[in-house]
Amino acid sequence: MAEPVERTTRAGTWVEVFAAFLRLGLTSFGGPIAHLGYFRQDIVERRGWLDEHAYLDLVALCQFLPGPASSQVGIGIGLSRAGYAGALAAWVGFTMPSAIALVLFGLGIERFGTSLDAGWLHGLKIAAVAVVAQAVWGMASTMATGTTRATLAVIAAAIVLFVPTTAGQLGAIALGAVAGIVLLQSDRKASESALAAGVHRRVAIVCLAMFFALLIGLPLLAAAVPGPSAAGQAIAEANAFYRAGSLVFGGGHVVLPLLQAAVVPPGWVTDDAFLAGYGAAQAVPGPLFTFAAYLGTVIGPQPHGVAGAAICLVAIFLPSFLLVIGVLPFWQVVRIRPQAQAALAGVNAAVVGLLLAALYNPVWTSTIAGPRDFALALTAFLLLVVWKAPPWLVVVLCAAGGAALGQFG
């Protein structure tokens, strides 16, 4: 099979990718499922950088990879739009706002933690309900049409709701792939969007080799260079956070037990400090994995502060870069085959089901507590779907609405 030819011209620049994802990083509240809704509206509908099929194919792939799915989708979009520089720009833009906020919190902005239960935060959660509902609405209209696809989506949602674990998610996606091959014909053309963005297979193989080499090598290096030296502590931090980013399926909240086991028992971070940082991480936009920046800031042994934040943040996201770049060129070849197209049709229907399940739990169940919450969520959904209001405006209005409702609650 011929090796993909690297494109000499790019569809865009890293500057525009950075600007787009910085905007998303400042306004994307609500966790990874909501992030996918924000991405779809901005990247697919507003900017047209990827078509609907290419975007859903990328989402389906990232569901199978360990690590933060929404950040991986962002990296893949940046890679497709502007190559390696675009991938880095997408990650920096999307990650930087929440990382900076959590580092500042770790350095002493305790007042950030005292207002975590304020009405404005509840309003942000209501905005996430509307965003996820919009994502389900839009994706279902293209990816869960017809009796078979709609049924697959509902079955996938039921599986995830009854088996709310990573195994349930992966099982629903695998069922979608098998059902797609058996029940669905390839009735769509392969997307014309080039997801691999000119990544050569040898580069991909090097990235995959680096992923496994670091996963195996960092623990050995940490054992060979023990603390309490600064170098030994830096390696230990890199090892702990790289392992967390490499071995966790399901994204954000699933990584918390692994991080707690890595930093609390050794005495790096107190349990109270860990929980305070987790609370603060709920109040900022962007990926929950930036919680690593907070932990790196408050870790007791040197290096900590800004240096510790940088080590932990890079270590937890590095596996995502290596996996996305390593897998995409092969995915680009596989996804255009007829059987793969049929499987992807089933997987995409299952992904709609996963979004539907997430809309109910945890997004709806943890947010909508009464008629006033429902009315605000319904208004936000109307603004997004009918009035085509920009997500940042809806987020601001929901925050203000949540604060107002809190005054009367």
Coordinates of C-alpha atoms in Angstrom, one line a residue:
M1 CA 0.0 0.0 0.0
A2 CA 1.5 3.3 -1.0
E3 CA 2.6 5.7 1.7
P4 CA 0.5 8.8 2.1
V5 CA 2.1 11.8 0.3
E6 CA 2.8 14.7 2.5
R7 CA 0.9 17.8 1.4
T8 CA 3.1 20.8 0.5
T9 CA 0.3 23.3 1.0
R10 CA -1.9 23.6 4.0
A11 CA -5.6 24.5 4.1
G12 CA -4.9 26.9 6.9
T13 CA -2.3 28.3 9.3
W14 CA -1.4 27.6 12.9
V15 CA -2.3 31.2 13.8
E16 CA -6.0 30.7 12.8
V17 CA -6.1 27.3 14.5
F18 CA -4.7 28.9 17.7
A19 CA -7.3 31.7 17.5
A20 CA -10.2 29.3 17.0
F21 CA -9.2 27.0 19.8
L22 CA -8.3 29.9 22.2
R23 CA -11.9 31.1 21.7
L24 CA -13.1 27.5 22.4
G25 CA -10.8 27.2 25.4
L26 CA -12.3 30.4 26.9
T27 CA -15.9 29.4 26.4
S28 CA -16.1 25.5 26.4
F29 CA -17.7 24.7 29.8
G30 CA -19.3 21.4 30.7
G31 CA -16.8 18.6 30.2
P32 CA -15.7 16.5 27.2
I33 CA -19.1 15.7 25.8
A34 CA -20.1 19.3 25.8
H35 CA -16.7 20.2 24.2
L36 CA -17.6 17.9 21.3
G37 CA -20.7 19.9 20.8
Y38 CA -18.8 23.2 20.9
F39 CA -16.3 21.8 18.4
R40 CA -18.9 20.6 16.0
Q41 CA -20.7 24.0 16.0
D42 CA -17.6 26.1 15.6
I43 CA -15.4 23.8 13.4
V44 CA -17.9 21.9 11.3
E45 CA -20.9 24.3 11.0
R46 CA -19.3 27.7 11.4
R47 CA -15.8 27.3 9.8
G48 CA -16.3 24.3 7.6
W49 CA -12.8 22.9 8.3
L50 CA -14.1 19.4 8.4
D51 CA -17.3 17.9 7.1
E52 CA -19.8 16.1 9.3
H53 CA -18.6 12.6 8.4
A54 CA -14.9 13.4 8.9
Y55 CA -15.7 15.0 12.3
L56 CA -17.7 12.0 13.5
D57 CA -15.0 9.6 12.2
L58 CA -12.5 11.5 14.3
V59 CA -14.7 11.4 17.3
A60 CA -15.3 7.7 16.9
L61 CA -11.5 7.1 16.7
C62 CA -10.8 9.1 19.8
Q63 CA -13.4 7.2 21.8
F64 CA -11.1 4.1 21.4
L65 CA -7.9 5.9 22.5
P66 CA -6.9 6.4 26.1
G67 CA -6.7 10.0 27.3
P68 CA -8.9 13.1 27.0
A69 CA -11.2 12.5 24.0
S70 CA -12.1 16.2 23.4
S71 CA -8.5 17.3 23.5
Q72 CA -7.5 14.5 21.1
V73 CA -10.3 15.6 18.7
G74 CA -8.9 19.1 18.9
I75 CA -5.4 17.9 18.2
G76 CA -6.7 15.9 15.2
I77 CA -8.6 19.0 13.9
G78 CA -5.4 21.1 14.2
L79 CA -3.3 18.5 12.5
S80 CA -5.8 18.3 9.6
R81 CA -6.0 22.0 9.3
A82 CA -2.3 23.1 9.6
G83 CA -0.1 20.1 10.2
Y84 CA 2.0 19.6 13.3
A85 CA 2.1 23.3 14.1
G86 CA -1.7 23.3 13.9
A87 CA -2.0 20.3 16.3
L88 CA 0.2 22.1 18.8
A89 CA -1.7 25.4 18.3
A90 CA -5.0 23.7 18.9
W91 CA -3.8 22.1 22.1
V92 CA -2.2 25.3 23.4
G93 CA -5.2 27.4 22.6
F94 CA -7.8 25.0 24.1
T95 CA -5.7 24.1 27.2
M96 CA -4.0 27.4 28.1
P97 CA -7.0 29.3 29.7
S98 CA -7.9 26.7 32.2
A99 CA -4.3 25.8 32.9
I100 CA -3.4 29.4 33.7
A101 CA -6.5 29.7 35.9
L102 CA -5.7 26.6 37.8
V103 CA -2.0 27.5 38.3
L104 CA -3.1 30.9 39.7
F105 CA -5.5 29.1 42.0
G106 CA -2.7 26.8 43.1
L107 CA -0.5 29.8 43.8
G108 CA -2.9 31.2 46.3
I109 CA -6.2 32.5 44.8
E110 CA -8.3 30.9 47.5
R111 CA -11.3 33.0 46.8
F112 CA -11.7 31.1 43.6
G113 CA -12.6 28.1 45.7
T114 CA -15.1 29.9 48.0
S115 CA -17.5 30.6 45.2
L116 CA -17.7 27.2 43.6
D117 CA -21.4 26.7 44.5
A118 CA -22.5 30.2 43.4
G119 CA -25.4 30.7 41.0
W120 CA -23.2 31.6 38.1
L121 CA -21.5 28.3 38.2
H122 CA -24.9 26.5 38.1
G123 CA -25.7 28.7 35.1
L124 CA -22.6 27.4 33.3
K125 CA -23.8 23.8 33.9
I126 CA -27.2 24.7 32.5
A127 CA -25.4 26.1 29.4
A128 CA -23.6 22.7 29.1
V129 CA -27.1 21.0 29.1
A130 CA -28.1 23.1 26.1
V131 CA -24.8 22.5 24.3
V132 CA -25.0 18.7 24.7
A133 CA -28.6 18.7 23.6
Q134 CA -27.7 20.7 20.5
A135 CA -24.9 18.2 19.7
V136 CA -27.3 15.3 20.1
W137 CA -29.9 17.0 17.9
G138 CA -27.4 17.9 15.2
M139 CA -25.5 14.6 15.1
A140 CA -28.7 12.5 15.2
S141 CA -30.1 14.3 12.2
T142 CA -27.1 13.1 10.1
M143 CA -25.7 10.1 11.8
A144 CA -28.7 8.3 13.4
T145 CA -31.2 8.6 10.5
G146 CA -33.4 5.7 9.5
T147 CA -34.8 2.8 11.6
T148 CA -31.5 0.8 12.0
R149 CA -29.3 3.7 12.9
A150 CA -31.8 5.2 15.3
T151 CA -32.3 1.8 17.0
L152 CA -28.5 1.4 17.3
A153 CA -28.2 4.8 18.9
V154 CA -31.0 4.0 21.5
I155 CA -29.4 0.6 22.2
A156 CA -26.0 2.2 22.7
A157 CA -27.5 4.8 25.1
A158 CA -29.2 2.0 27.1
I159 CA -26.0 0.0 27.3
V160 CA -24.0 3.0 28.6
L161 CA -26.7 4.0 31.1
F162 CA -27.0 0.4 32.5
V163 CA -23.3 -0.2 32.4
P164 CA -21.8 3.3 33.3
T165 CA -18.2 2.2 33.0
T166 CA -15.5 2.4 30.3
A167 CA -16.3 -1.2 29.5
G168 CA -19.9 -0.1 28.8
Q169 CA -18.8 2.7 26.5
L170 CA -16.3 0.5 24.5
G171 CA -18.9 -2.3 24.3
A172 CA -21.5 0.0 22.9
I173 CA -19.1 1.3 20.2
A174 CA -17.9 -2.3 19.4
L175 CA -21.5 -3.4 19.1
G176 CA -22.1 -0.4 16.7
A177 CA -19.2 -1.5 14.5
V178 CA -20.4 -5.1 14.3
A179 CA -24.0 -4.1 13.7
G180 CA -22.8 -1.6 11.0
I181 CA -21.0 -4.3 9.1
V182 CA -23.9 -6.8 9.3
L183 CA -26.9 -4.4 8.9
L184 CA -25.7 -1.3 7.1
Q185 CA -24.5 -0.9 3.6
S186 CA -21.9 1.8 2.8
D187 CA -24.4 4.4 1.5
R188 CA -22.1 7.3 1.9
K189 CA -19.0 8.5 0.1
A190 CA -15.8 8.7 2.1
S191 CA -15.2 12.1 3.5
E192 CA -13.0 14.3 1.3
S193 CA -11.4 15.9 4.4
A194 CA -7.9 14.6 4.9
L195 CA -7.6 13.8 8.5
A196 CA -4.0 12.6 8.4
A197 CA -2.7 16.0 7.2
G198 CA 0.3 14.5 5.4
V199 CA 1.7 12.5 8.3
H200 CA 4.0 9.8 6.9
R201 CA 3.6 6.3 8.2
R202 CA 7.2 6.2 9.4
V203 CA 6.5 9.4 11.5
A204 CA 3.4 7.6 12.9
I205 CA 5.4 4.5 13.7
V206 CA 8.1 6.6 15.5
C207 CA 5.3 8.3 17.6
L208 CA 3.8 5.0 18.5
A209 CA 7.2 3.6 19.4
M210 CA 7.9 6.7 21.6
F211 CA 4.5 6.2 23.3
F212 CA 5.4 2.7 24.4
A213 CA 9.0 3.5 25.1
L214 CA 8.1 6.3 27.5
L215 CA 5.3 4.1 29.1
I216 CA 7.9 1.4 29.9
G217 CA 11.0 3.6 30.2
L218 CA 9.8 6.3 32.6
P219 CA 9.1 3.9 35.5
L220 CA 12.6 2.4 35.1
L221 CA 14.2 5.8 35.0
A222 CA 12.2 6.9 38.0
A223 CA 13.5 3.9 39.9
A224 CA 17.1 4.5 38.8
V225 CA 17.1 8.2 39.8
P226 CA 15.1 8.3 43.1
G227 CA 14.3 11.4 45.1
P228 CA 14.8 13.5 47.1
S229 CA 16.8 15.2 44.3
A230 CA 15.0 17.7 42.1
A231 CA 15.9 15.7 39.1
G232 CA 14.5 12.5 40.6
Q233 CA 11.3 14.2 41.7
A234 CA 10.8 15.7 38.2
I235 CA 11.2 12.3 36.6
A236 CA 8.8 10.8 39.2
E237 CA 6.2 13.5 38.4
A238 CA 6.6 13.0 34.7
N239 CA 6.2 9.2 35.2
A240 CA 3.0 9.5 37.3
F241 CA 1.3 11.9 35.0
Y242 CA 2.4 10.3 31.7
R243 CA 1.0 7.0 33.0
A244 CA -2.3 8.7 33.9
G245 CA -2.6 10.1 30.4
S246 CA -1.7 6.8 28.8
L247 CA -3.9 4.3 30.7
V248 CA -7.2 6.1 31.4
F249 CA -10.2 5.5 29.1
G250 CA -13.3 7.7 29.4
G251 CA -11.6 11.1 29.9
G252 CA -11.9 13.7 32.6
H253 CA -13.4 12.4 35.8
V254 CA -12.1 8.8 35.2
V255 CA -8.5 10.1 35.7
L256 CA -9.1 11.5 39.1
P257 CA -8.7 8.2 41.2
L258 CA -5.5 7.5 39.3
L259 CA -4.1 11.0 40.0
Q260 CA -5.2 10.8 43.6
A261 CA -3.4 7.5 44.1
A262 CA -0.3 9.0 42.5
V263 CA 0.0 12.2 44.5
V264 CA -1.8 11.8 47.8
P265 CA -0.2 8.6 49.3
P266 CA 3.4 9.7 48.7
G267 CA 2.6 13.0 50.5
W268 CA 3.1 15.2 47.4
V269 CA -0.4 16.8 47.8
T270 CA -2.7 16.7 50.8
D271 CA -6.2 15.2 50.3
D272 CA -7.8 18.6 51.2
A273 CA -5.7 20.4 48.6
F274 CA -6.5 17.7 46.0
L275 CA -10.2 18.1 46.6
A276 CA -10.0 21.9 46.6
G277 CA -8.3 21.8 43.2
Y278 CA -10.8 19.4 41.8
G279 CA -13.6 21.8 42.8
A280 CA -11.8 24.7 41.1
A281 CA -11.3 22.6 38.0
Q282 CA -15.1 22.4 37.7
A283 CA -15.4 26.2 37.5
V284 CA -13.1 26.8 34.5
P285 CA -13.6 26.0 30.8
G286 CA -11.5 23.6 28.8
P287 CA -10.3 20.1 29.5
L288 CA -10.5 18.7 33.0
F289 CA -7.0 17.2 32.5
T290 CA -5.6 20.7 33.1
F291 CA -6.2 19.7 36.8
A292 CA -2.6 18.3 36.3
A293 CA -1.3 21.9 36.2
Y294 CA -2.9 22.7 39.6
L295 CA -1.4 19.5 41.1
G296 CA 2.0 20.3 39.7
T297 CA 1.8 23.8 41.2
V298 CA 0.9 22.6 44.8
I299 CA 3.1 19.5 44.9
G300 CA 5.3 19.8 48.0
P301 CA 8.7 18.6 46.8
Q302 CA 10.7 20.6 44.2
P303 CA 10.0 21.1 41.4
H304 CA 6.7 22.7 42.0
G305 CA 5.0 26.0 41.2
V306 CA 5.1 27.0 37.5
A307 CA 7.9 24.5 36.7
G308 CA 6.0 21.6 38.4
A309 CA 2.8 22.7 36.5
A310 CA 4.6 22.6 33.2
I311 CA 6.1 19.1 33.8
C312 CA 2.8 17.6 34.9
L313 CA 0.7 19.3 32.2
V314 CA 3.0 18.2 29.4
A315 CA 3.4 14.7 30.8
I316 CA -0.4 14.0 31.0
F317 CA -1.1 15.3 27.5
L318 CA 2.0 13.9 25.7
P319 CA 0.4 10.5 25.2
S320 CA -2.5 12.1 23.3
F321 CA -0.1 13.8 20.9
L322 CA 1.8 10.6 20.2
L323 CA -1.3 8.4 19.8
V324 CA -3.2 10.8 17.6
I325 CA -0.3 11.4 15.2
G326 CA 0.6 7.7 15.4
V327 CA -2.8 6.4 14.6
L328 CA -4.3 8.9 12.2
P329 CA -2.4 7.9 9.0
F330 CA -3.5 4.3 9.3
W331 CA -7.0 5.4 10.2
Q332 CA -7.1 7.6 7.1
V333 CA -6.4 4.5 4.9
V334 CA -8.8 2.1 6.7
R335 CA -11.8 4.4 6.9
I336 CA -12.2 4.7 3.1
R337 CA -12.8 1.0 2.6
P338 CA -16.4 -0.2 2.1
Q339 CA -16.5 -2.5 5.2
A340 CA -14.9 0.2 7.3
Q341 CA -17.5 2.7 6.0
A342 CA -20.3 0.4 7.1
A343 CA -18.6 -0.2 10.5
L344 CA -18.2 3.6 10.9
A345 CA -21.8 4.2 10.1
G346 CA -22.7 1.9 13.0
V347 CA -20.0 3.4 15.3
N348 CA -21.3 6.9 14.6
A349 CA -24.8 5.9 15.4
A350 CA -23.5 4.4 18.7
V351 CA -21.6 7.7 19.4
V352 CA -24.9 9.5 19.1
G353 CA -26.2 7.1 21.7
L354 CA -23.3 7.8 24.0
L355 CA -24.0 11.5 23.7
L356 CA -27.7 10.9 24.4
A357 CA -26.8 8.9 27.5
A358 CA -24.4 11.6 28.6
L359 CA -27.1 14.2 28.1
Y360 CA -29.2 12.4 30.7
N361 CA -26.4 11.3 33.1
P362 CA -24.4 13.2 34.3
V363 CA -25.3 16.4 32.4
W364 CA -29.0 16.5 33.1
T365 CA -29.2 14.7 36.4
S366 CA -26.5 16.8 38.0
T367 CA -27.9 20.1 36.7
I368 CA -31.6 20.4 36.2
A369 CA -33.2 20.6 39.7
G370 CA -36.5 22.2 38.9
P371 CA -38.7 24.1 36.5
R372 CA -36.6 27.3 36.5
D373 CA -33.4 25.3 35.6
F374 CA -35.4 23.6 32.8
A375 CA -36.7 26.9 31.5
L376 CA -33.2 28.4 31.3
A377 CA -31.8 25.3 29.6
L378 CA -34.7 25.4 27.1
T379 CA -34.1 29.1 26.4
A380 CA -30.4 28.4 25.8
F381 CA -31.2 25.5 23.5
L382 CA -33.6 27.8 21.5
L383 CA -30.8 30.4 21.2
L384 CA -28.3 27.9 19.9
V385 CA -30.5 25.9 17.6
V386 CA -33.1 28.4 16.3
W387 CA -31.4 31.8 16.7
K388 CA -27.9 30.5 15.9
A389 CA -26.5 32.5 18.8
P390 CA -22.7 32.0 19.4
P391 CA -21.9 29.6 22.2
W392 CA -19.9 32.2 24.2
L393 CA -22.9 34.5 24.3
V394 CA -25.2 31.6 25.5
V395 CA -22.6 30.8 28.2
V396 CA -22.5 34.4 29.4
L397 CA -26.3 34.6 29.4
C398 CA -26.7 31.3 31.3
A399 CA -24.1 32.4 33.9
A400 CA -26.1 35.6 34.4
G401 CA -29.4 33.7 34.5
G402 CA -28.0 31.2 37.0
A403 CA -26.8 34.0 39.3
A404 CA -30.3 35.7 39.0
L405 CA -32.0 32.4 39.8
G406 CA -29.7 31.9 42.8
Q407 CA -30.9 35.2 44.2
F408 CA -34.5 34.0 44.2
G409 CA -33.6 30.4 45.2

